[in-house]
Coordinates of C-alpha atoms in Angstrom, one line a residue:
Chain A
X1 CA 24.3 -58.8 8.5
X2 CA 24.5 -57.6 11.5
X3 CA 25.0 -53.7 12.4
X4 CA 26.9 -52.1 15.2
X5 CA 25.7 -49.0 16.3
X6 CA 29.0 -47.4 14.7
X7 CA 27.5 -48.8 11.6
X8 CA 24.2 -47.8 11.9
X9 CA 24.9 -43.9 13.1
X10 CA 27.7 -44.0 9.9
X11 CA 24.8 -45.5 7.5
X12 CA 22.4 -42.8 9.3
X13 CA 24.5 -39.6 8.7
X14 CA 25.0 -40.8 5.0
X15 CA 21.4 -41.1 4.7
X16 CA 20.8 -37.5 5.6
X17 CA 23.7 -35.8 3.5
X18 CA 22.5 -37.6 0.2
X19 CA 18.7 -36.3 1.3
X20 CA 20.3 -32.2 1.6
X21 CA 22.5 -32.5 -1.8
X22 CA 20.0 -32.6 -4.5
X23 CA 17.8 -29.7 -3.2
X24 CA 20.9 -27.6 -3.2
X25 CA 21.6 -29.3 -6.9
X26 CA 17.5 -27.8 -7.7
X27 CA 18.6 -24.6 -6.8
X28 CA 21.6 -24.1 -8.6
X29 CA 20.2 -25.8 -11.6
X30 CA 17.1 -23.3 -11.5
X31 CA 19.2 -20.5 -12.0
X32 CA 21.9 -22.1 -14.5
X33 CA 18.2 -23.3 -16.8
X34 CA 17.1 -19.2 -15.8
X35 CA 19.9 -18.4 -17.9
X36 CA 20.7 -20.8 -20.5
X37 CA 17.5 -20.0 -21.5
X38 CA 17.9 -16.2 -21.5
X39 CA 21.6 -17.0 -23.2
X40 CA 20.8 -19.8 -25.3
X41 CA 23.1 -21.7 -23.9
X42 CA 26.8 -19.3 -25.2
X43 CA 29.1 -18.0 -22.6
X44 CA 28.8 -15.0 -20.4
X45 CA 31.9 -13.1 -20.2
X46 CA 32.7 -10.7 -17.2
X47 CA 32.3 -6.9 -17.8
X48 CA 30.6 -4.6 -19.7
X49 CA 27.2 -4.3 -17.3
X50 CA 27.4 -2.7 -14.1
X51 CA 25.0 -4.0 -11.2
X52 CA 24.1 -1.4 -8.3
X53 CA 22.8 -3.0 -5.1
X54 CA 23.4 -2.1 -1.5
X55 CA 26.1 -4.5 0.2
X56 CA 23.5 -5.1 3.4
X57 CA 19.6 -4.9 2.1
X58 CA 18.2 -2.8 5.3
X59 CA 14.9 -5.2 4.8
X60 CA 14.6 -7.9 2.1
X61 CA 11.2 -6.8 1.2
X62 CA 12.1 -3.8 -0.9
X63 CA 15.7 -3.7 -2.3
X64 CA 17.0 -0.9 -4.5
X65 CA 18.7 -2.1 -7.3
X66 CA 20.2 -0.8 -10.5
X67 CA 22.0 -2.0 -13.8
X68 CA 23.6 0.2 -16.4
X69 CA 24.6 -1.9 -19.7
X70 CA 25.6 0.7 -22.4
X71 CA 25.0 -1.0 -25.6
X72 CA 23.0 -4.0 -24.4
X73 CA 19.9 -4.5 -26.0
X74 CA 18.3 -6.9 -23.0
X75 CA 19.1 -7.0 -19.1
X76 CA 17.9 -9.9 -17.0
X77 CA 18.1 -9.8 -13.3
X78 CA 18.4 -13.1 -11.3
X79 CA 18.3 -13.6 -7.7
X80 CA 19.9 -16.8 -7.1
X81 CA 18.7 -17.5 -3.8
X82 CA 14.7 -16.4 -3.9
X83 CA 12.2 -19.4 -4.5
X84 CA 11.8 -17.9 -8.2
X85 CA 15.3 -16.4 -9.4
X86 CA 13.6 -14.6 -12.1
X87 CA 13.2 -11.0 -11.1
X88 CA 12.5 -9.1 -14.6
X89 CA 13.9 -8.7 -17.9
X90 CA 14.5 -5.2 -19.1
X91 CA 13.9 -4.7 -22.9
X92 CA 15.6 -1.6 -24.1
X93 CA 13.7 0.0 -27.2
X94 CA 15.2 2.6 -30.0
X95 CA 14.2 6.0 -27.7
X96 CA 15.8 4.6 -24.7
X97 CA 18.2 7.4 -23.2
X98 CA 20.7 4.5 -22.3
X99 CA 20.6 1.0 -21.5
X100 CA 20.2 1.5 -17.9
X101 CA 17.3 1.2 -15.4
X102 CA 16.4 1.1 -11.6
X103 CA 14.0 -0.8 -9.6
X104 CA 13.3 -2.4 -6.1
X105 CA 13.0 -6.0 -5.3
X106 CA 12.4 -8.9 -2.8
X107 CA 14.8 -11.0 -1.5
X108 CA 13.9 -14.0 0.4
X109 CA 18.0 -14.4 2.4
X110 CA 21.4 -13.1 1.4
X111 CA 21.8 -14.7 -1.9
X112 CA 23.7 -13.5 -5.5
X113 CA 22.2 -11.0 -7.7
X114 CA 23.1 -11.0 -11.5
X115 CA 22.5 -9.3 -13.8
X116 CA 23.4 -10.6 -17.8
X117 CA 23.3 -8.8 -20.6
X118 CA 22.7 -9.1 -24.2
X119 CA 24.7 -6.8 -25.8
X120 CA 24.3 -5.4 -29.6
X121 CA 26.8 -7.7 -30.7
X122 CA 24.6 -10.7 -29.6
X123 CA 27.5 -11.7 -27.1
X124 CA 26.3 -11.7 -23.2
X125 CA 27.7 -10.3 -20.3
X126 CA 27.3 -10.8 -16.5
X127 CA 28.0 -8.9 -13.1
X128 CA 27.1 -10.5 -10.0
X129 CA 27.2 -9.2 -6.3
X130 CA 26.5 -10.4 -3.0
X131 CA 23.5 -8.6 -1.1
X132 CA 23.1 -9.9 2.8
X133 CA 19.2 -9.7 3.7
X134 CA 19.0 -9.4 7.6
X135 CA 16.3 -10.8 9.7
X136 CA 15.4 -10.2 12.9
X137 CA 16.0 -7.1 15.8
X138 CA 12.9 -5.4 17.5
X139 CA 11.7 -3.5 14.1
X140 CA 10.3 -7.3 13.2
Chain B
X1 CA 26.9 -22.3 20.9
X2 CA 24.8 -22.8 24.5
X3 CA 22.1 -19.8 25.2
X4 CA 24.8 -18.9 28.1
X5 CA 27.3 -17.7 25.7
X6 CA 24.7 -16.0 23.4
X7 CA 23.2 -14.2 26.1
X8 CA 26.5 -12.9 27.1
X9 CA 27.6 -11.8 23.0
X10 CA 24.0 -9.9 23.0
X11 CA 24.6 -8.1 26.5
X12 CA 28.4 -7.5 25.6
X13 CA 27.2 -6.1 22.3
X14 CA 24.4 -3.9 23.7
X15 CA 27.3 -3.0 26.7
X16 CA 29.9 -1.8 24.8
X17 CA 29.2 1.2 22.5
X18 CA 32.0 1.0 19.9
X19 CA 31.6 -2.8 19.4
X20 CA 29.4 -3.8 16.5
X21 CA 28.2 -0.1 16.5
X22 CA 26.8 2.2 13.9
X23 CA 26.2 5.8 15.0
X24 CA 24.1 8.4 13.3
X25 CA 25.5 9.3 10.3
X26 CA 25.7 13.0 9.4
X27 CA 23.8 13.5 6.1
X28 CA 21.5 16.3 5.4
X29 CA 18.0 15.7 4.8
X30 CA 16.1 18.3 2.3
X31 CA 12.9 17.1 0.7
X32 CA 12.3 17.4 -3.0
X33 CA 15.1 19.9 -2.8
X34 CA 13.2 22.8 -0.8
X35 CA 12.0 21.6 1.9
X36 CA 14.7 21.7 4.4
X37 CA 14.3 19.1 7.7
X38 CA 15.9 19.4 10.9
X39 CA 17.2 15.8 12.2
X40 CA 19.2 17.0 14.5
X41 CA 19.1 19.5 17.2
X42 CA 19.6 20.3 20.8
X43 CA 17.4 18.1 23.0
X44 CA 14.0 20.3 24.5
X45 CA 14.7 21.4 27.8
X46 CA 12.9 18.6 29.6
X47 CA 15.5 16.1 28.5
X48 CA 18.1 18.2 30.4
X49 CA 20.4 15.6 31.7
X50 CA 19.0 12.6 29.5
X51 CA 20.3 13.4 25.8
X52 CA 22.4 16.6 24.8
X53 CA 20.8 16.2 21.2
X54 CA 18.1 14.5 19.7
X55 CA 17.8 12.7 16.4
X56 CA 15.1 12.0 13.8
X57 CA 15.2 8.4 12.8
X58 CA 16.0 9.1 9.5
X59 CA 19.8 8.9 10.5
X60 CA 20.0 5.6 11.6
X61 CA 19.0 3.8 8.1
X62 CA 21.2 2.7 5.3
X63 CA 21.8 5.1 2.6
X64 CA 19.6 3.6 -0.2
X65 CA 16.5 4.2 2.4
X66 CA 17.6 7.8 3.2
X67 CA 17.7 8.6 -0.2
X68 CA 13.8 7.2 -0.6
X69 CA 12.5 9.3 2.0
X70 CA 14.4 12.9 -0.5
X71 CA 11.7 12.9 -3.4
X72 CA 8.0 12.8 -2.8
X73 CA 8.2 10.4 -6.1
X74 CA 10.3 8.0 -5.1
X75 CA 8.7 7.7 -1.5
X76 CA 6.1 5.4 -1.7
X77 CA 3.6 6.8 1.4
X78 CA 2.9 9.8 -0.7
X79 CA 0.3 7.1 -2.7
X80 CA -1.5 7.1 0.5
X81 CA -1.3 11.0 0.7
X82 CA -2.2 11.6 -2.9
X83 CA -5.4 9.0 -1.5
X84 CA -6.0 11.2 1.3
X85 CA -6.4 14.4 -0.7
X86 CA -8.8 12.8 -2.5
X87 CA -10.4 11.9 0.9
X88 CA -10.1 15.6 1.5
X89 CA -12.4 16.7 -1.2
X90 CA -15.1 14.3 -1.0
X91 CA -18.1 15.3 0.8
X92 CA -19.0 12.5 3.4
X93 CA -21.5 11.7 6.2
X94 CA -25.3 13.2 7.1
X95 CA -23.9 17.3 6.7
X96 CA -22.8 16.4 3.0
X97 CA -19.6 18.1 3.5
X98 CA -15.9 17.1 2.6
X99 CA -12.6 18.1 5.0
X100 CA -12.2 21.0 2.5
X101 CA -15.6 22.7 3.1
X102 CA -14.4 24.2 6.5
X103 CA -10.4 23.8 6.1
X104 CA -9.8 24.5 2.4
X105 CA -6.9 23.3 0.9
X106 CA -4.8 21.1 2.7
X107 CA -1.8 23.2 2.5
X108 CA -3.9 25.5 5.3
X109 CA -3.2 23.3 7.5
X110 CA 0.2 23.3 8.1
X111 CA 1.1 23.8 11.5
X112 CA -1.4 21.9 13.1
X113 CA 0.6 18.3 13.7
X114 CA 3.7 19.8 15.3
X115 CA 1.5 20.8 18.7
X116 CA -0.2 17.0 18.1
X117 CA -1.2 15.5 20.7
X118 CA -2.7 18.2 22.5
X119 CA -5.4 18.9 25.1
X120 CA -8.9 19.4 23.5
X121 CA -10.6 21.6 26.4
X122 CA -14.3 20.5 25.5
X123 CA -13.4 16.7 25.2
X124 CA -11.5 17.4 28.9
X125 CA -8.7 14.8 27.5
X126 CA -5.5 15.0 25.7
X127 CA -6.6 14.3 21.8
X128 CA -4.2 13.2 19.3
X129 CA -4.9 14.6 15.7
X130 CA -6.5 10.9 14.4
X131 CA -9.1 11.8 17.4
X132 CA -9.4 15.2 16.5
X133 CA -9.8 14.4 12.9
X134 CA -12.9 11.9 14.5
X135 CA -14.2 14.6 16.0
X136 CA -14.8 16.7 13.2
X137 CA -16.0 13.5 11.0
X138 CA -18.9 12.6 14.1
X139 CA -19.4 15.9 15.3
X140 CA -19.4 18.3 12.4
X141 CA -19.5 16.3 9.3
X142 CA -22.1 13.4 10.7
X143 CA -19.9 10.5 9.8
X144 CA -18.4 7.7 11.4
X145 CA -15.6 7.9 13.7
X146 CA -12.4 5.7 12.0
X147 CA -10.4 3.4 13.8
X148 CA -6.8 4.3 15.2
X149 CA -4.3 3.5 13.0
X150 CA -7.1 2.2 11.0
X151 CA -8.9 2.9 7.5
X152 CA -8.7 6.3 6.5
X153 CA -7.0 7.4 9.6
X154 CA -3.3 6.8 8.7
X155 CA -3.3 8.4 4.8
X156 CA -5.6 11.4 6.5
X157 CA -2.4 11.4 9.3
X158 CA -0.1 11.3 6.9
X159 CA -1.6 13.9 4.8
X160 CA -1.7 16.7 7.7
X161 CA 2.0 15.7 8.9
X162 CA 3.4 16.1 4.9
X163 CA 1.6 19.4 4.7
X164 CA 3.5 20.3 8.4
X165 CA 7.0 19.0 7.2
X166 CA 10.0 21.2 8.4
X167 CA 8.3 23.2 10.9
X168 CA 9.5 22.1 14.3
X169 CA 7.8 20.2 16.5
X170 CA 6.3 21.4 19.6
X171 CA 4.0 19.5 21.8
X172 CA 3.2 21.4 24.9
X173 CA 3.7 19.6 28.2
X174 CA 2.5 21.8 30.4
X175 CA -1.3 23.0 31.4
X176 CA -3.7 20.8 31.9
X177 CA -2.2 18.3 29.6
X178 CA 0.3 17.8 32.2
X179 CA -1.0 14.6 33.8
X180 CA -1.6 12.6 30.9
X181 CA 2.3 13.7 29.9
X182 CA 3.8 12.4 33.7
X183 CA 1.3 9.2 33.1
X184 CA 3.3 8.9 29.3
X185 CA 6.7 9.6 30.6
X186 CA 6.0 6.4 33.4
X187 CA 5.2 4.3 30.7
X188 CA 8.4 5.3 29.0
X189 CA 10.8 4.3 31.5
X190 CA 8.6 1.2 32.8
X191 CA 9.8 -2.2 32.0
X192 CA 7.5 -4.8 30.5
X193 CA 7.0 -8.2 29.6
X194 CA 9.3 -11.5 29.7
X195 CA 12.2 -9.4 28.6
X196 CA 11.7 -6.8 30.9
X197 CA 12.5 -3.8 28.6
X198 CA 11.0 -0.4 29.0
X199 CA 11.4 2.1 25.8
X200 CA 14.4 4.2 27.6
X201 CA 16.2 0.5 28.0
X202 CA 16.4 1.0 24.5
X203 CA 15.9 4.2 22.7
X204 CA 18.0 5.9 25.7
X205 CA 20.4 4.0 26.7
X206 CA 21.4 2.1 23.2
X207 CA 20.3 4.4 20.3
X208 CA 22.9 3.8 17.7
X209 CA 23.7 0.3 18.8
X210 CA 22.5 -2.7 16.9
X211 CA 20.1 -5.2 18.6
X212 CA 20.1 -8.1 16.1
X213 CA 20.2 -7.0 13.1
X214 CA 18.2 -3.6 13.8
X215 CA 20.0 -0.2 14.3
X216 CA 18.1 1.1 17.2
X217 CA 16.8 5.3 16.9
X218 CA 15.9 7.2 19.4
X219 CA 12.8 6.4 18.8
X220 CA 11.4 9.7 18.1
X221 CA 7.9 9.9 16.7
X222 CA 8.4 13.1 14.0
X223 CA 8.3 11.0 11.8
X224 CA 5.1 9.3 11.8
X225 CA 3.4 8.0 9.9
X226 CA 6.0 5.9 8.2
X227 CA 6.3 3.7 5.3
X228 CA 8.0 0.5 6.1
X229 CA 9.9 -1.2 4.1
X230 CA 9.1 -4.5 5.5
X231 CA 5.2 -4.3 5.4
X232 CA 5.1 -1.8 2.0
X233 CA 2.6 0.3 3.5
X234 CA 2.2 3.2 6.2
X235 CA 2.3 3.0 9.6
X236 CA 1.3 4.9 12.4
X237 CA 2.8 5.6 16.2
X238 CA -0.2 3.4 18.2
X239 CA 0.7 0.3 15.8
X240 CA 4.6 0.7 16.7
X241 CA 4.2 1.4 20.7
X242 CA 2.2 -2.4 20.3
X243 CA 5.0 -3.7 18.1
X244 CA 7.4 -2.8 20.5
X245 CA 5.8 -3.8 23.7
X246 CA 4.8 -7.3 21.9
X247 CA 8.4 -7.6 21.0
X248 CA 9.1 -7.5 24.8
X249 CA 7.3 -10.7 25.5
X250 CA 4.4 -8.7 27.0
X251 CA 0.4 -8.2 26.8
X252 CA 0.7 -4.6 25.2
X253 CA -1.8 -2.0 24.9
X254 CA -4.3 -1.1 22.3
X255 CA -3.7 1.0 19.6
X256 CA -6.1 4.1 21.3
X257 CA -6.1 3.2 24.3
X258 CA -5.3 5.8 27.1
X259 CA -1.9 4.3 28.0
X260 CA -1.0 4.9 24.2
X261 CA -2.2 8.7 24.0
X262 CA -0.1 9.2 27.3
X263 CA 2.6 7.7 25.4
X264 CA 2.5 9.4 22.2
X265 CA 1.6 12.7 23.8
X266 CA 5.1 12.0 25.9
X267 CA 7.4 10.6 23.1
X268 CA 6.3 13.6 20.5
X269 CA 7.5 15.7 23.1
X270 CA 10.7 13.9 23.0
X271 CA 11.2 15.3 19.9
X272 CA 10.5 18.7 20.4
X273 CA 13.0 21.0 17.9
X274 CA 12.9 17.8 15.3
X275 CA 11.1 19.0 12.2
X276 CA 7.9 16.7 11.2
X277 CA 8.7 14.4 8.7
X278 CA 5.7 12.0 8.1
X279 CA 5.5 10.4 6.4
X280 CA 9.0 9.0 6.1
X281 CA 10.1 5.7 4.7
X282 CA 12.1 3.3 7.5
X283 CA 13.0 -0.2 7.4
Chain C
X1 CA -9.6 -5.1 -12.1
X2 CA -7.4 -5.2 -8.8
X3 CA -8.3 -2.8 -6.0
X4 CA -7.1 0.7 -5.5
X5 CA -4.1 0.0 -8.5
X6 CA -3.2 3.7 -9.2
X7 CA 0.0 4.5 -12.1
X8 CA 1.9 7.7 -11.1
X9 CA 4.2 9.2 -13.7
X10 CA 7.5 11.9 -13.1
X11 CA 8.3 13.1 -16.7
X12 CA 9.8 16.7 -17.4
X13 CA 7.4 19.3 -18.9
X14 CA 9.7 20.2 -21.6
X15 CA 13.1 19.0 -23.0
X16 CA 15.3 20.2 -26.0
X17 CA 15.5 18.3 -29.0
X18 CA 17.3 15.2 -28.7
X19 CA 17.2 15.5 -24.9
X20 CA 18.0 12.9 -22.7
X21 CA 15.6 12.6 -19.7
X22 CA 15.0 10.5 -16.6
X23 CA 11.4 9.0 -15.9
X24 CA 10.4 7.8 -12.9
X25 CA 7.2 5.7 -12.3
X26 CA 5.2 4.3 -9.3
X27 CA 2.6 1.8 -9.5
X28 CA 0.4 0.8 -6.5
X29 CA -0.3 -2.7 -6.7
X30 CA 0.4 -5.2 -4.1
X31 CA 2.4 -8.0 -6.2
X32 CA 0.7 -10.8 -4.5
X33 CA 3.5 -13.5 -5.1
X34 CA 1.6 -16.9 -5.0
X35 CA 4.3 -17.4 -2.0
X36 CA 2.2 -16.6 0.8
X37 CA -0.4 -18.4 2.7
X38 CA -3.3 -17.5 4.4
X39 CA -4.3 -18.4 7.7
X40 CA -5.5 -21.6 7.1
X41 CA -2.5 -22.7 5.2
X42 CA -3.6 -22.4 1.5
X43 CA -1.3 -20.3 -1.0
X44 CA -2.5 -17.2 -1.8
X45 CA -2.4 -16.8 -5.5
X46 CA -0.2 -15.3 -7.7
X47 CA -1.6 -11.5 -8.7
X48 CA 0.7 -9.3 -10.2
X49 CA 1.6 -6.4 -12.7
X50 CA 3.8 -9.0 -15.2
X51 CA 4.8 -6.3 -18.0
X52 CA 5.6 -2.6 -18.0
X53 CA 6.3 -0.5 -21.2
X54 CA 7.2 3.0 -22.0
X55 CA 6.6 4.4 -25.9
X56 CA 7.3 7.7 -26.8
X57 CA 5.0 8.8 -30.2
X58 CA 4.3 5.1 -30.6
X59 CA 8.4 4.0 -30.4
X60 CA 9.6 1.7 -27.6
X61 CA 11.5 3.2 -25.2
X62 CA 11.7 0.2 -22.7
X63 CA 9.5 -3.3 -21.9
X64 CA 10.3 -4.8 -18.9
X65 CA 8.9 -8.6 -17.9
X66 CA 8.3 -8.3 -14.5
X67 CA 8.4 -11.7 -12.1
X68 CA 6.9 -12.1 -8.5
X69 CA 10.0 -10.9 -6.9
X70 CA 9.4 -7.3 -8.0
X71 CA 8.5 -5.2 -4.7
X72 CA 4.7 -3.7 -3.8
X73 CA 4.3 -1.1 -5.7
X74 CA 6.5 -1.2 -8.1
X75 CA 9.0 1.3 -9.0
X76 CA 10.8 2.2 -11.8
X77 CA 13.5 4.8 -13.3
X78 CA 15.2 4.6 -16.6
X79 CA 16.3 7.0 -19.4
X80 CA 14.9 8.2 -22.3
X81 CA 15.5 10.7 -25.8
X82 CA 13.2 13.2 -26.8
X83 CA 13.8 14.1 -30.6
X84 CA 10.4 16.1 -31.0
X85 CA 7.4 17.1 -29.1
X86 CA 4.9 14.3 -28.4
X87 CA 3.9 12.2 -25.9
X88 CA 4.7 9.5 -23.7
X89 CA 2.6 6.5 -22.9
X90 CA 3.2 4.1 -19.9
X91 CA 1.3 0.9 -19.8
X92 CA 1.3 -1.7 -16.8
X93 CA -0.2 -5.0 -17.5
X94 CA -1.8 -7.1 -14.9
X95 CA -2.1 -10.9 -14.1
X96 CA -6.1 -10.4 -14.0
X97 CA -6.1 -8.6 -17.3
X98 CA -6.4 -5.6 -16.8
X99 CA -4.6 -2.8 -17.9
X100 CA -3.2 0.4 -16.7
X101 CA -2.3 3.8 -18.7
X102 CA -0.9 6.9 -18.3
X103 CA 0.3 9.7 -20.6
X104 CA 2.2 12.5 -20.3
X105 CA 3.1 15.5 -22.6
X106 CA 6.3 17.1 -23.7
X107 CA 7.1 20.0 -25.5
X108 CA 10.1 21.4 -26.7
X109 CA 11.6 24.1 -25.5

């Protein structure tokens, strides 16, 4: 057969859009696995757990963050965009004073955060918020 | 988009004051609920005609670091602190004797990093306080001298600016320290490097603008040593002046060299009226 | 055991019965993720604190799993009840084994 350049560039520009597809498919399936696990596979209703994080990250390498799940009995925190999305899992034991907790983490880019809780009933909840990580400027 | 049209979003950007701009904001800053911290106040007389008031650093970051910077817990350069005490109290060097020998308790010296840096009339220079802590570790105490910004330097810095925090800053800039200030203050308002930018280009003319994604300060010094969020530890004034210069595209100076004591001597005095603050947490 | 890894504990003196406090806690310890490299191009290793718990007289007040994308020196603030005097025990567990421990008291008052 015999390929015009029209044919060659089309074939070409397929090539590289199948090549980009299933590294975005890894990521998202990382995270789905991430919580299917933490889950055991039921449904994650909206509500109930509250996820504190600022709306621009001033620097990606320490970002505050905060989740308050009255009644849950465990909160995991996922970053969907870092190279592992598994940021902690917060056990809550019989003394805790509520079911909430702070901490500061590492983003990699302006990615999802979520946070899903397991709540005393055994049914799981999720809240999920955009942080943007900036790079770049004079600071470095 | 060509690097024409970039060029012209960044200089439009940096021209125009309201566009893309985030001033100051207008929060108070008291540490662990007592000590009280002037970040703003009227600009030492020197700066007559350059700024009407000047402004600790501390306003131009996001809320969540602001709030980092309120509780010696929760701001994480007091680990280097809480190391430097300890530094304090061990005896060290041919003398066999610790800091606390001749100075006591490290709350005794409070008021000795707002006049940093500051002529040392036997050394016939301009010292700043890592130097003079280096004299006291070679000359009194028989150890070695640290490096600047180096070692035990920065949590020893640190520890003599927390003790100092709220009183005002006040560097003098006359006497015989006034040469090495001029020599600072031409350092200040050179330009260097590829992208020709001197510190005032900056910290003068833009503070409160955003250059990327950075919201530029004035620049003041009160502040240091600072914990940065983006390397998790503490750093000190001689380690920025490189940053910035290298970020210019230039061969910058060496942390303690003479171009750098010029400079810090000249951009403490800057701040003049600020409270200390080191060490505070920044991005 | 990892270098210069120091716990640092903020827990309230005294409480009334059935108090509910905040504690905060600090950890130095770099949390090496096993993303870096080193100049030559090889990945640093992994090295970090992996698990953090808080008991109060021997109950669970919280157990956290910690990943690699928990920040140098990690920091943590959470809630808990005091329904007697006692004490509380914070542990941090480390990648290399080791273990770190703190304690403070509380009395009621």
């Amino acid at each position: 057969m015999k390929f015009s350049r029209r044919d060659t560039l089309a074939l070409g520009a397929g090539a590289v859009a199948l090549t980009v597809l299933p590294l975005q498919a890894n990521a998202a399936t990382a995270v789905d696995d991430l919580i299917a696990t933490f889950t055991g596979g039921a449904d994650v209703g909206e509500g109930g757990v509250t996820l504190t994080a600022p709306e621009i990250a001033e620097n990606g390498n320490t970002v505050p963050v905060g989740i308050d799940a009255p009644g849950a009995t465990e909160v995991l925190i996922v970053a969907a965009g870092n190279p592992n999305p598994n940021v902690a899992t917060f056990k809550f034991g019989e003394l805790a004073g509520s079911q909430s907790a702070s901490t500061r983490i590492r983003l990699a880019g302006t990615q999802d955060v979520m946070a899903i809780a397991k709540m005393g009933d055994g049914s799981f909840k999720k809240a999920s918020q955009t942080v943007k990580v900036t790079i770049g400027g004079c600071g470095g | 988009m060509t690097i024409k049209t970039m060029s012209f979003i960044v200089a439009l950007t940096m021209t125009l004051p309201t566009l893309g701009a985030a001033d100051a904001d207008d929060d108070k800053l008291v540490i662990n609920e007592e000590i009280a911290i002037t970040t703003k106040t009227d600009a030492p007389a020197h700066l007559d005609g350059v700024f009407d008031e000047v402004m600790s650093g501390w306003h131009f970051r996001s809320d969540e670091t602001q709030a980092m910077e309120m509780d010696d817990f929760d701001n994480p350069g007091m680990i280097f602190v809480e190391d430097a005490i300890e530094t304090w109290n061990t005896a060290e060097g041919t003398e066999g004797k610790s800091c606390a020998d001749c100075h006591g308790a490290p709350e005794d010296m409070a008021g000795v990093k707002p006049t940093y840096p500051k002529w040392n009339a036997a050394a016939d220079q301009v010292f700043t306080l890592q130097m003079q802590v280096n004299d006291c570790r070679v000359n009194r105490m028989g150890a070695e001298a640290w490096k600047t910004d180096k070692g035990g330097s920065i949590p020893m810095e640190a520890l003599l600016s927390s003790v100092s925090r709220g009183l005002p800053m006040n560097v003098a800039i006359d006497g015989p320290g006034r040469e090495t200030w001029e020599k600072g203050k031409e350092i200040y308002y050179t330009r260097y490097g590829q992208l020709q930018l001197s510190c005032a280009n900056c910290h003068e003319d833009n503070y409160g603008n955003m250059i990327r994604a950075d919201h530029l300060s004035q620049g003041q010094v009160n502040g240091f040593p600072t914990y940065r969020l983006k390397n998790t530890k503490l750093n000190g004034a001689h380690s920025r002046f490189k940053g910035c210069i290298r970020d210019t595209r230039a061969e910058t100076f060496s942390p303690g060299s003479p171009e750098f004591i010029a400079l810090e001597m000249y951009v403490a005095s800057r701040g003049n009226g600020l409270s200390v603050e080191g060490p505070s947490v920044r991005n | 055991m990892a270098q210069g890894v120091k716990p640092r504990v903020k827990a309230p003196k005294t409480a009334a019965a059935g108090e509910t406090v905040t504690l905060k806690t600090l950890i130095s310890h770099k949390m090496e993720s096993g993303q870096r490299k080193d100049k030559d191009g090889n990945v640093i290793p992994r090295s970090i604190i992996n698990r953090f718990t808080c008991e109060f007289n021997g109950k669970s007040v919280i157990d956290v799993k910690m990943e690699p994308s928990i920040s140098t020196n990690p920091y943590f603030e959470f809630e808990a009840v005091v329904p007697e005097a006692g004490e509380f025990k914070f542990t941090w567990y480390d990648d290399d084994g080791s273990v770190y421990e703190e304690a403070k008291s509380v009395k009621i008052g």
